[in-house]
Coordinates of C-alpha atoms in Angstrom, one line a residue:
V365 CA 0.0 0.0 0.0
V366 CA 2.6 2.5 1.0
P367 CA 4.9 2.3 -2.1
H368 CA 2.0 2.5 -4.5
S369 CA 0.7 5.7 -2.8
F370 CA 4.0 7.3 -3.6
H371 CA 4.2 5.9 -7.1
D372 CA 0.9 7.6 -7.9
M373 CA 2.7 10.9 -7.3
D374 CA 5.8 10.0 -9.3
I375 CA 7.8 9.4 -6.2
F376 CA 9.8 6.2 -6.2
P377 CA 11.3 5.3 -2.8
S378 CA 13.4 2.2 -2.4
S379 CA 12.3 -0.8 -0.3
S380 CA 14.7 0.2 2.4
Q381 CA 13.4 3.7 2.5
V382 CA 9.8 2.4 2.9
H383 CA 11.0 0.1 5.7
E384 CA 12.7 3.2 7.3
M385 CA 9.4 5.2 6.9
L386 CA 7.3 2.5 8.6
H387 CA 9.6 1.8 11.5
C388 CA 10.3 5.5 12.2
A389 CA 6.5 6.2 12.0
N390 CA 5.8 3.3 14.4
E391 CA 8.4 4.5 16.8
C392 CA 7.1 8.1 16.7
S393 CA 3.4 7.1 17.1
K394 CA 4.0 4.2 19.5
R395 CA 2.4 1.7 17.1
H396 CA 3.6 -1.9 17.2
N397 CA 4.7 -3.3 13.8
A398 CA 2.0 -1.5 11.9
D399 CA 2.3 -1.7 8.1
Y400 CA 0.8 1.7 7.3
I401 CA 1.6 5.4 7.8
T402 CA -0.9 8.2 8.5
F403 CA -1.5 11.1 6.1
G404 CA 0.6 13.5 8.2
E405 CA 3.5 11.1 8.2
F406 CA 3.0 10.6 4.5
C407 CA 3.1 14.4 4.0
V408 CA 6.5 14.7 5.7
Y409 CA 8.0 11.8 3.8
A410 CA 6.6 12.7 0.4
S411 CA 7.6 16.4 0.7
E412 CA 11.1 15.5 1.7
L413 CA 11.6 13.1 -1.2
K414 CA 9.9 15.5 -3.7
S415 CA 12.1 18.3 -2.5
C416 CA 15.2 16.2 -3.0
Y417 CA 14.1 15.2 -6.5
D418 CA 13.5 18.8 -7.4
N419 CA 16.8 20.0 -6.1
K420 CA 18.7 17.0 -7.6
I421 CA 20.4 16.2 -4.3
P422 CA 23.7 14.4 -5.3
R423 CA 24.7 11.0 -4.0
P424 CA 27.0 11.5 -1.0
T425 CA 30.5 10.2 -1.2
P426 CA 31.4 7.8 1.6
L427 CA 34.0 9.4 4.0
S428 CA 36.0 6.2 3.7
K429 CA 36.5 6.8 0.0
T430 CA 39.6 8.9 -0.2
K431 CA 40.6 10.8 -3.3
R432 CA 43.3 8.3 -4.1
L433 CA 40.8 5.4 -4.0
R434 CA 38.3 7.4 -6.0
R435 CA 40.8 7.6 -8.9
R436 CA 41.3 3.9 -8.7
N437 CA 37.6 3.3 -9.3
T438 CA 37.8 4.5 -12.9
V439 CA 39.0 1.4 -14.7
P440 CA 39.4 1.6 -18.5
Q441 CA 37.0 -0.6 -20.4
R442 CA 38.2 -3.0 -23.0
S443 CA 36.2 -4.1 -26.0
S444 CA 33.6 -6.7 -25.1
K445 CA 33.4 -10.1 -26.7
Y446 CA 30.2 -10.9 -24.9
Q447 CA 27.3 -8.5 -24.4
V448 CA 25.9 -10.3 -21.3
F449 CA 27.5 -12.3 -18.5
L450 CA 25.1 -14.8 -17.0
G451 CA 26.0 -14.7 -13.3
G452 CA 24.2 -15.9 -10.2
S453 CA 22.7 -19.1 -8.9
C454 CA 24.0 -22.3 -10.6
N455 CA 23.1 -26.0 -10.2
P456 CA 20.5 -27.1 -9.7
T457 CA 18.8 -24.0 -11.2
T458 CA 17.9 -24.1 -14.9
W459 CA 16.9 -20.4 -15.5
R460 CA 19.8 -20.0 -18.0
K461 CA 18.9 -22.7 -20.4
D462 CA 15.1 -22.4 -19.9
I463 CA 14.7 -18.6 -20.2
A464 CA 17.7 -16.4 -20.6
I465 CA 19.7 -18.2 -23.3
P466 CA 16.8 -18.9 -25.7
T467 CA 15.6 -15.3 -25.4
F468 CA 19.1 -13.8 -25.9
K469 CA 19.7 -16.1 -28.8
S470 CA 16.4 -15.0 -30.5
L471 CA 17.4 -11.4 -30.0
K472 CA 20.9 -12.0 -31.3
I473 CA 22.5 -10.9 -28.1
S474 CA 25.8 -12.6 -27.2
Y475 CA 26.3 -14.0 -23.7
Y476 CA 28.8 -16.0 -21.6
N477 CA 27.4 -18.9 -19.6
P478 CA 29.7 -19.9 -16.7
Q479 CA 27.4 -22.9 -15.9
V480 CA 29.0 -25.8 -17.9
A481 CA 28.7 -29.6 -17.8
E482 CA 32.4 -30.2 -17.2
W483 CA 34.3 -27.5 -15.4
G484 CA 38.1 -27.2 -15.5
P485 CA 40.8 -24.8 -14.2
Q486 CA 41.4 -23.6 -17.7
L487 CA 38.0 -21.9 -17.6
I488 CA 38.9 -19.6 -14.7
E489 CA 40.7 -17.1 -16.9
L490 CA 38.1 -17.2 -19.7
E491 CA 35.3 -16.6 -17.1
N492 CA 37.2 -13.7 -15.5
Q493 CA 37.7 -12.0 -18.9
A494 CA 34.1 -12.4 -19.7
K495 CA 33.1 -10.8 -16.4
Q496 CA 35.5 -7.9 -16.9
N497 CA 34.5 -7.1 -20.4
A498 CA 30.7 -7.9 -20.6
E499 CA 28.5 -4.9 -21.2
V500 CA 25.8 -6.1 -18.8
M501 CA 26.2 -8.3 -15.7
F502 CA 23.0 -10.3 -15.5
F503 CA 22.5 -12.0 -12.1
V504 CA 19.7 -14.2 -10.9
I505 CA 19.6 -15.0 -7.1
D506 CA 17.3 -18.0 -6.9
N507 CA 15.7 -19.6 -3.9
Q508 CA 16.8 -23.2 -4.8
T509 CA 20.3 -22.6 -3.5
R510 CA 21.8 -20.4 -0.7
S511 CA 23.6 -18.4 -3.5
V512 CA 26.0 -17.1 -0.9
A513 CA 28.9 -16.4 -3.3
S514 CA 26.6 -15.1 -6.0
M515 CA 25.0 -12.5 -3.7
I516 CA 28.5 -11.4 -2.5
E517 CA 29.6 -11.0 -6.2
A518 CA 26.5 -9.1 -7.2
A519 CA 26.9 -6.7 -4.3
Q520 CA 30.5 -6.0 -5.3
V521 CA 29.5 -5.5 -9.0
A522 CA 26.8 -3.0 -7.9
G523 CA 29.6 -0.9 -6.2
T524 CA 31.7 -0.8 -9.4
Q525 CA 29.2 1.4 -11.4
R526 CA 28.9 -1.3 -14.0
K527 CA 25.6 -2.1 -15.7
L528 CA 23.9 -4.7 -13.5
M529 CA 20.6 -6.5 -13.9
L530 CA 19.5 -8.3 -10.8
V531 CA 16.7 -10.8 -10.3
V532 CA 15.9 -12.0 -6.8
H533 CA 13.5 -14.8 -6.0
E534 CA 12.9 -14.6 -2.3
F535 CA 13.0 -17.5 0.0
E536 CA 9.4 -18.4 0.7
K537 CA 9.3 -19.6 4.3
P538 CA 11.1 -21.6 7.0
G539 CA 11.1 -25.3 6.0
S540 CA 11.6 -24.5 2.3
V541 CA 14.0 -27.0 0.7
V542 CA 17.4 -25.7 -0.4
M543 CA 19.9 -28.1 -1.9
G544 CA 17.9 -31.0 -0.6
E545 CA 17.8 -29.6 3.0
K546 CA 15.0 -28.0 4.9
I547 CA 16.1 -24.6 6.2
T548 CA 15.3 -23.7 9.8
E549 CA 13.5 -20.5 10.8
K550 CA 16.8 -19.0 12.0
E551 CA 18.7 -19.7 8.8
F552 CA 15.6 -18.5 6.8
K553 CA 15.9 -15.1 8.6
D554 CA 19.6 -14.9 7.8
L555 CA 19.1 -15.8 4.1
Q556 CA 16.1 -13.4 3.9
Q557 CA 18.2 -10.6 5.4
G558 CA 21.0 -11.3 2.9
Q559 CA 18.7 -11.0 -0.1
R560 CA 17.1 -7.8 1.3
Y561 CA 20.5 -6.2 2.0
L562 CA 21.6 -7.0 -1.5
Q563 CA 18.4 -5.5 -2.9
D564 CA 18.9 -2.4 -0.7
L565 CA 22.5 -1.9 -1.8
V566 CA 21.6 -2.3 -5.5
E567 CA 18.6 0.0 -5.3
R568 CA 20.8 2.6 -3.5
Q569 CA 22.7 2.8 -6.8
G570 CA 19.4 3.6 -8.5
I571 CA 19.2 0.2 -10.1
P572 CA 15.8 -1.5 -10.2
V573 CA 15.6 -5.1 -8.8
F574 CA 13.4 -7.6 -10.6
D575 CA 11.5 -10.7 -9.4
N576 CA 10.7 -11.8 -12.9
I577 CA 13.4 -13.2 -15.2
H578 CA 11.5 -12.6 -18.4
H579 CA 11.1 -8.9 -17.6
A580 CA 14.8 -8.6 -16.7
V581 CA 15.8 -10.3 -19.9
Q582 CA 13.7 -7.9 -22.0
C583 CA 15.0 -4.9 -20.0
T584 CA 18.6 -6.1 -20.7
A585 CA 17.7 -6.1 -24.4
T586 CA 16.4 -2.5 -24.0
I587 CA 19.6 -1.4 -22.3
L588 CA 21.8 -2.8 -25.1
K589 CA 19.6 -1.5 -27.9
K590 CA 19.2 2.0 -26.6
N591 CA 22.7 2.1 -24.9
I592 CA 21.2 3.3 -21.6
K593 CA 21.9 2.4 -18.0
P594 CA 19.7 0.2 -15.8
Q595 CA 18.9 3.4 -13.8
D596 CA 17.2 4.8 -16.9
L597 CA 14.6 2.0 -17.1
T598 CA 10.9 3.1 -16.5
I599 CA 7.6 1.5 -15.6
E600 CA 6.9 1.2 -19.3
D601 CA 9.9 -1.1 -19.6
A602 CA 8.3 -3.4 -16.9
A603 CA 10.9 -2.1 -14.4
Q604 CA 10.3 -0.7 -11.0
P605 CA 12.2 2.6 -10.9
V606 CA 14.0 3.8 -7.8
K607 CA 15.0 7.4 -7.3
M608 CA 17.5 8.7 -4.8
A609 CA 17.5 5.6 -2.5
Y610 CA 20.4 7.2 -0.7
I611 CA 18.2 9.9 0.9
Q612 CA 17.5 9.2 4.6
I613 CA 14.1 10.5 5.6
G614 CA 13.1 8.7 8.8
D615 CA 15.1 11.1 10.9
K616 CA 13.0 14.0 9.7
L617 CA 9.9 12.5 11.3
I618 CA 11.8 11.7 14.5
K619 CA 12.9 15.3 14.8
L620 CA 9.3 16.5 14.4
R621 CA 8.1 14.1 17.1
E622 CA 10.8 15.2 19.5
V623 CA 9.8 18.8 19.2
F624 CA 6.1 18.0 19.4
D625 CA 6.6 16.0 22.6
D626 CA 8.7 18.8 24.2
L627 CA 5.8 21.1 23.7
D628 CA 3.2 18.6 24.8
C629 CA 3.9 19.3 28.5
D630 CA 0.8 17.4 29.8
N631 CA 1.4 14.4 27.6
R632 CA -2.1 14.7 26.1
G633 CA -1.0 14.0 22.5
V634 CA -2.1 17.5 21.4
I635 CA -0.6 21.0 21.3
T636 CA -2.0 24.5 20.8
L637 CA -1.5 26.5 17.6
K638 CA 0.7 28.8 19.6
D639 CA 2.8 25.8 20.4
V640 CA 3.0 25.1 16.6
C641 CA 4.5 28.6 16.1
M642 CA 7.1 27.8 18.8
A643 CA 7.8 24.4 17.1
Y644 CA 8.4 26.2 13.8
K645 CA 10.9 28.5 15.5
I646 CA 12.7 25.6 17.1
L647 CA 12.9 23.7 13.8
T648 CA 13.8 26.6 11.5
D649 CA 15.1 29.4 13.7
K650 CA 12.4 31.6 12.1
E651 CA 9.2 33.2 13.4
M652 CA 5.9 31.8 12.2
H653 CA 3.5 34.8 12.4
M654 CA 0.1 34.1 14.0
D655 CA -1.7 35.7 11.1
S656 CA -0.1 33.3 8.6
L657 CA -1.1 30.3 10.7
K658 CA -4.6 31.6 11.1
S659 CA -4.8 32.2 7.3
I660 CA -3.8 28.7 6.5
V661 CA -6.2 27.1 9.0
N662 CA -9.1 29.4 8.0
Q663 CA -8.8 28.8 4.3
H664 CA -9.9 25.2 4.7
K665 CA -13.5 24.4 5.3
H666 CA -14.4 22.4 8.3
S667 CA -11.2 23.2 10.0
C668 CA -11.2 23.4 13.8
T669 CA -13.3 26.5 13.7
D670 CA -15.0 28.4 10.8
D671 CA -14.0 31.8 12.0
L672 CA -10.8 31.6 14.0
N673 CA -10.9 34.5 16.4
D674 CA -8.2 35.0 19.1
E675 CA -10.1 32.9 21.7
A676 CA -10.8 30.1 19.3
F677 CA -7.2 30.2 18.2
D678 CA -6.0 29.7 21.8
N679 CA -8.3 26.8 22.3
C680 CA -7.7 25.0 19.0
L681 CA -5.7 21.8 19.6
I682 CA -3.5 20.0 17.0
D683 CA -2.5 16.4 17.1
F684 CA 0.8 15.0 15.7
N685 CA -0.6 14.2 12.3
Q686 CA -2.1 17.7 11.8
F687 CA 1.2 19.1 13.1
C688 CA 3.1 17.2 10.4
C689 CA 0.7 18.6 7.8
I690 CA 1.2 22.2 9.0
M691 CA 5.0 21.9 9.1
T692 CA 5.0 20.5 5.6
E693 CA 2.9 23.4 4.3
F694 CA 5.0 26.0 6.0
R695 CA 8.2 24.7 4.6
K696 CA 6.9 26.1 1.3
Q697 CA 3.5 26.8 -0.1
A698 CA 1.9 24.4 -2.5
D699 CA 3.0 24.3 -6.1
S700 CA 0.1 24.3 -8.6
Q701 CA 1.6 21.6 -10.7
F702 CA 1.7 19.1 -7.9
P703 CA -1.3 16.8 -7.4
N704 CA -3.8 18.0 -4.8
L705 CA -5.4 15.9 -2.0
S706 CA -8.5 15.1 -3.9
A707 CA -6.5 13.7 -6.8
L708 CA -4.5 11.6 -4.3
K709 CA -7.7 10.4 -2.6
N710 CA -9.0 9.1 -5.9
K711 CA -5.9 7.0 -6.4
A712 CA -5.1 6.0 -2.9
S713 CA -6.1 2.6 -1.4
D714 CA -8.9 2.2 1.1
I715 CA -6.5 2.0 3.9
L716 CA -4.9 5.3 3.0
C717 CA -8.2 7.0 2.4
S718 CA -9.4 6.0 5.9
V719 CA -6.8 8.5 7.2
L720 CA -7.1 11.1 4.4
T721 CA -10.7 12.0 5.1
P722 CA -10.5 13.3 8.7
L723 CA -7.2 15.0 8.2
A724 CA -8.2 16.7 4.9
K725 CA -10.2 19.0 7.2
L726 CA -7.0 20.7 8.2
V727 CA -4.8 20.9 5.2
D728 CA -4.7 19.9 1.5
W729 CA -1.7 18.3 0.0
V730 CA 1.3 20.6 -0.5
R731 CA 5.0 20.2 -1.2
P732 CA 8.1 22.1 -0.3
E733 CA 10.3 23.7 -2.9
T734 CA 13.8 24.7 -2.0
R735 CA 16.7 25.6 -4.3
L736 CA 20.2 24.5 -4.2
D737 CA 21.4 28.0 -3.5
D738 CA 18.9 28.3 -0.7
K739 CA 20.1 25.2 1.2
N740 CA 21.0 27.3 4.2
S741 CA 17.6 29.1 4.2
S742 CA 15.9 29.5 7.5
H743 CA 13.0 27.6 6.1
D744 CA 15.0 24.3 6.1
I745 CA 14.7 22.1 9.1
I746 CA 18.2 21.6 10.6
Y747 CA 19.6 18.1 11.2
E748 CA 22.9 17.2 12.8
T749 CA 25.4 15.0 11.0
T750 CA 27.8 12.9 13.1
Y751 CA 31.1 11.6 11.9
R752 CA 33.2 8.7 13.4
D753 CA 36.5 7.2 12.8
I754 CA 35.6 3.5 12.5
Y755 CA 32.4 1.6 11.6
L756 CA 32.4 -1.6 13.6
G757 CA 30.5 -3.8 11.1
G758 CA 30.2 -7.6 11.0
T759 CA 28.9 -10.3 13.2
R760 CA 26.3 -9.2 15.8
R761 CA 23.8 -11.0 18.0
S762 CA 25.6 -13.0 20.8
S763 CA 29.1 -12.0 19.7
T764 CA 31.0 -9.7 22.0
W765 CA 34.1 -8.9 20.0
R766 CA 33.2 -5.2 20.0
E767 CA 33.0 -4.9 23.7
D768 CA 35.8 -7.3 24.5
I769 CA 38.4 -6.3 21.9
A770 CA 37.5 -3.5 19.5
I771 CA 36.1 -0.8 21.8
P772 CA 38.9 -1.0 24.5
L773 CA 41.6 -0.8 21.7
L774 CA 39.9 2.2 20.0
K775 CA 39.4 4.1 23.3
K776 CA 43.0 3.7 24.1
Q777 CA 43.9 5.3 20.7
G778 CA 41.3 8.1 21.3
L779 CA 39.3 7.0 18.3
T780 CA 35.5 7.1 17.8
Y781 CA 33.2 4.4 16.4
F782 CA 29.8 3.5 15.2
I783 CA 28.0 0.2 16.2
P784 CA 25.4 -1.1 13.8
Q785 CA 21.7 -1.3 14.9
D786 CA 20.4 -4.7 15.6
G787 CA 16.9 -6.2 16.1
I788 CA 14.0 -4.9 14.0
W789 CA 16.0 -2.0 12.7
S790 CA 18.4 -4.4 11.0
E791 CA 15.8 -6.3 8.9
R792 CA 16.8 -4.1 6.0
L793 CA 19.7 -1.8 5.4
I794 CA 17.9 1.5 5.9
P795 CA 19.4 4.8 4.7
M796 CA 19.9 6.0 8.3
E797 CA 22.2 3.0 9.0
I798 CA 24.1 3.5 5.7
T799 CA 24.6 7.1 6.5
N800 CA 26.3 6.1 9.8
M801 CA 28.5 3.7 7.8
E802 CA 29.4 6.3 5.1
N803 CA 30.2 8.9 7.7
S804 CA 33.0 6.7 9.1
Q805 CA 36.6 7.0 7.9
V806 CA 37.3 3.3 7.9
L807 CA 34.9 0.4 7.6
L808 CA 35.8 -2.7 9.6
F809 CA 33.9 -5.9 9.1
V810 CA 34.5 -8.9 11.3
I811 CA 33.1 -12.2 9.8
S812 CA 33.4 -14.5 12.7
K813 CA 33.4 -18.3 12.7
D814 CA 30.4 -18.6 14.9
S815 CA 28.0 -16.8 12.6
R816 CA 26.7 -17.2 9.0
S817 CA 27.3 -13.4 8.6
L818 CA 25.7 -13.5 5.1
A819 CA 24.4 -9.9 5.1
D820 CA 27.6 -8.6 6.6
M821 CA 29.7 -10.2 3.8
I822 CA 27.3 -8.7 1.2
V823 CA 27.7 -5.2 2.7
A824 CA 31.5 -5.6 2.9
A825 CA 31.8 -6.7 -0.7
H826 CA 29.7 -3.7 -1.9
Y827 CA 32.0 -1.3 -0.2
V828 CA 35.1 -3.1 -1.6
G829 CA 33.5 -2.5 -5.0
L830 CA 33.0 1.2 -4.1
M831 CA 36.8 1.4 -3.4
C832 CA 36.3 2.5 0.2
Q833 CA 38.8 2.0 3.0
V834 CA 37.8 -1.4 4.3
V835 CA 39.5 -3.8 6.7
L836 CA 38.3 -7.4 6.9
C837 CA 38.6 -10.1 9.5
I838 CA 37.4 -13.4 8.0
Q839 CA 37.2 -16.6 10.0
Y840 CA 36.0 -19.8 8.5
I841 CA 33.2 -22.0 9.9
E842 CA 34.4 -25.3 11.2
D843 CA 32.7 -28.6 10.6
G844 CA 30.1 -29.4 13.3
T845 CA 29.7 -25.7 14.3
E846 CA 26.5 -24.7 16.0
I847 CA 25.0 -21.3 15.3
D848 CA 22.0 -20.1 17.4
G849 CA 21.8 -23.6 18.9
E850 CA 21.6 -25.3 15.5
K851 CA 24.2 -27.6 14.0
L852 CA 25.1 -26.6 10.5
S853 CA 25.0 -29.3 7.8
E854 CA 28.1 -30.2 5.8
Q855 CA 26.6 -28.4 2.8
A856 CA 25.8 -25.3 4.7
V857 CA 29.3 -25.0 6.1
K858 CA 30.6 -25.5 2.5
D859 CA 28.3 -22.8 1.2
Y860 CA 29.0 -20.1 3.8
N861 CA 32.8 -20.8 3.6
R862 CA 32.7 -20.5 -0.1
G863 CA 31.3 -17.0 0.4
R864 CA 34.1 -16.3 2.8
V865 CA 36.7 -17.5 0.2
Y866 CA 35.1 -15.3 -2.5
L867 CA 35.0 -12.2 -0.3
S868 CA 38.6 -12.7 0.8
D869 CA 39.7 -13.2 -2.9
L870 CA 38.0 -10.1 -4.2
A871 CA 39.2 -8.0 -1.3
T872 CA 42.8 -9.2 -1.8
R873 CA 42.7 -8.3 -5.5
A874 CA 41.4 -4.8 -4.5
G875 CA 44.3 -4.3 -2.1
I876 CA 42.1 -4.6 1.0
P877 CA 43.8 -6.0 4.1
V878 CA 42.3 -9.3 5.3
F879 CA 43.0 -10.9 8.7
D880 CA 41.8 -13.9 10.6
S881 CA 42.6 -12.2 14.0
I882 CA 40.1 -9.7 15.3
E883 CA 42.7 -7.9 17.3
E884 CA 45.0 -7.5 14.3
S885 CA 42.1 -6.2 12.1
V886 CA 41.1 -3.6 14.7
E887 CA 44.7 -2.5 15.1
C888 CA 45.0 -2.1 11.3
A889 CA 41.8 -0.1 11.1
A890 CA 43.0 2.2 13.9
K891 CA 46.4 2.7 12.2
M892 CA 44.5 3.7 9.0
C893 CA 42.5 6.3 10.9
L894 CA 45.6 7.7 12.5
Q895 CA 47.4 7.9 9.2
N896 CA 44.5 9.7 7.7
S897 CA 44.6 12.3 10.5
N898 CA 48.3 12.9 10.0
S899 CA 48.1 13.1 6.2

């Protein structure tokens, strides 16, 4: 429901942005795992995204991406023998011979298929050349295999700015059969998180993610025929566009809620219109004149009073949803070209309409409009950006390597750090979390031997592809290991260790330091930070 409501207004948030919206809205309104947002929350989110679209807010450069590393990211392209490289899940999947290859053949598109009947070492160099030179990297992440190495590879490719087409078939449920084994609920959550993190990282680059191989194959043909990027595909191409997936928006609603709660001294869930004026001053450092506020409220029929005199003004109470609407309108007045509330109501779902009707009494739909040269304008809500030395990524849950090893070492060196969110906030890789990561000088990822760490390996590979300052600690899972009280099968150990081998190999080729000792990896990351400070 939520994504389609935005699509109707030519706003295309990523899956992780929608996840961030929902969870920040639930947090602000004290709802429990609700899958909807109210109209006031919708106003805040939509106006923020629309403003960013209008102002063409550029993609931020990770702090860990130094100028030297940025230059390394521009690799000269050689002539391509194959137009498409068919990467992703292999045996027992048959998507290549059943769908991709017949279609590409009919369209006279050349391809390289790494899935062969008899594999030999002599094929390694041929496969590497095909990967490096193909115009389009076509990956299918199926749910018949764990696809650990394939997901890691696709994440790395997404970071290299190459043309990537990605299809993800999500794991259906716990108990599903993968490589002849039923996956447990705990492994299902890890595999699901891995697939979602991959999708979030790919969408962050503006690349649409598909769930239909036929559509992805046709879109690949469109890319080659028109010589465009995957980011240029539209709904008409059977793609789901994503715009500015790097914009974090949940923090905007959190800030509004903090100010609202500060002014709601009696904890009644409402504030006066005079409080609204004070909130505006807190948020923008600019006065909101009473006359302006009266004018906005009075111009709408059936607002809290038909003739808002001084006494009625003092008694008019505003809840948080109405407060969000007013703050949205006061950022900038409505633009006549933007769809109004009635147009939205006609397109919105029944669930959304249920909150539109009562709130329409206060304010119609409006959007902000700010210009790049006005980014320091007093109309803009101010948010603080925090920077740290090291991002402590990698294994979470029961592992205590951060508290036992990393944090004491970093404190001794006088270095600061970020610790990733866990729990419900880590189900997807939300923009607020990525901002913390990209506001760190060095990215440390510890892939411990007592964790599957699939999502962490995917994130690490992506930032290796982006040519950021990354330090890795990779430990291999031993036979008979138990994770979350479950003994891993021989095939599972093989699959997760294959991913570790692949990550270690691509990192080594990129000049990324790789350790098997947590202490040595932390010391290396600290040394990098200190060298950055002295340079």
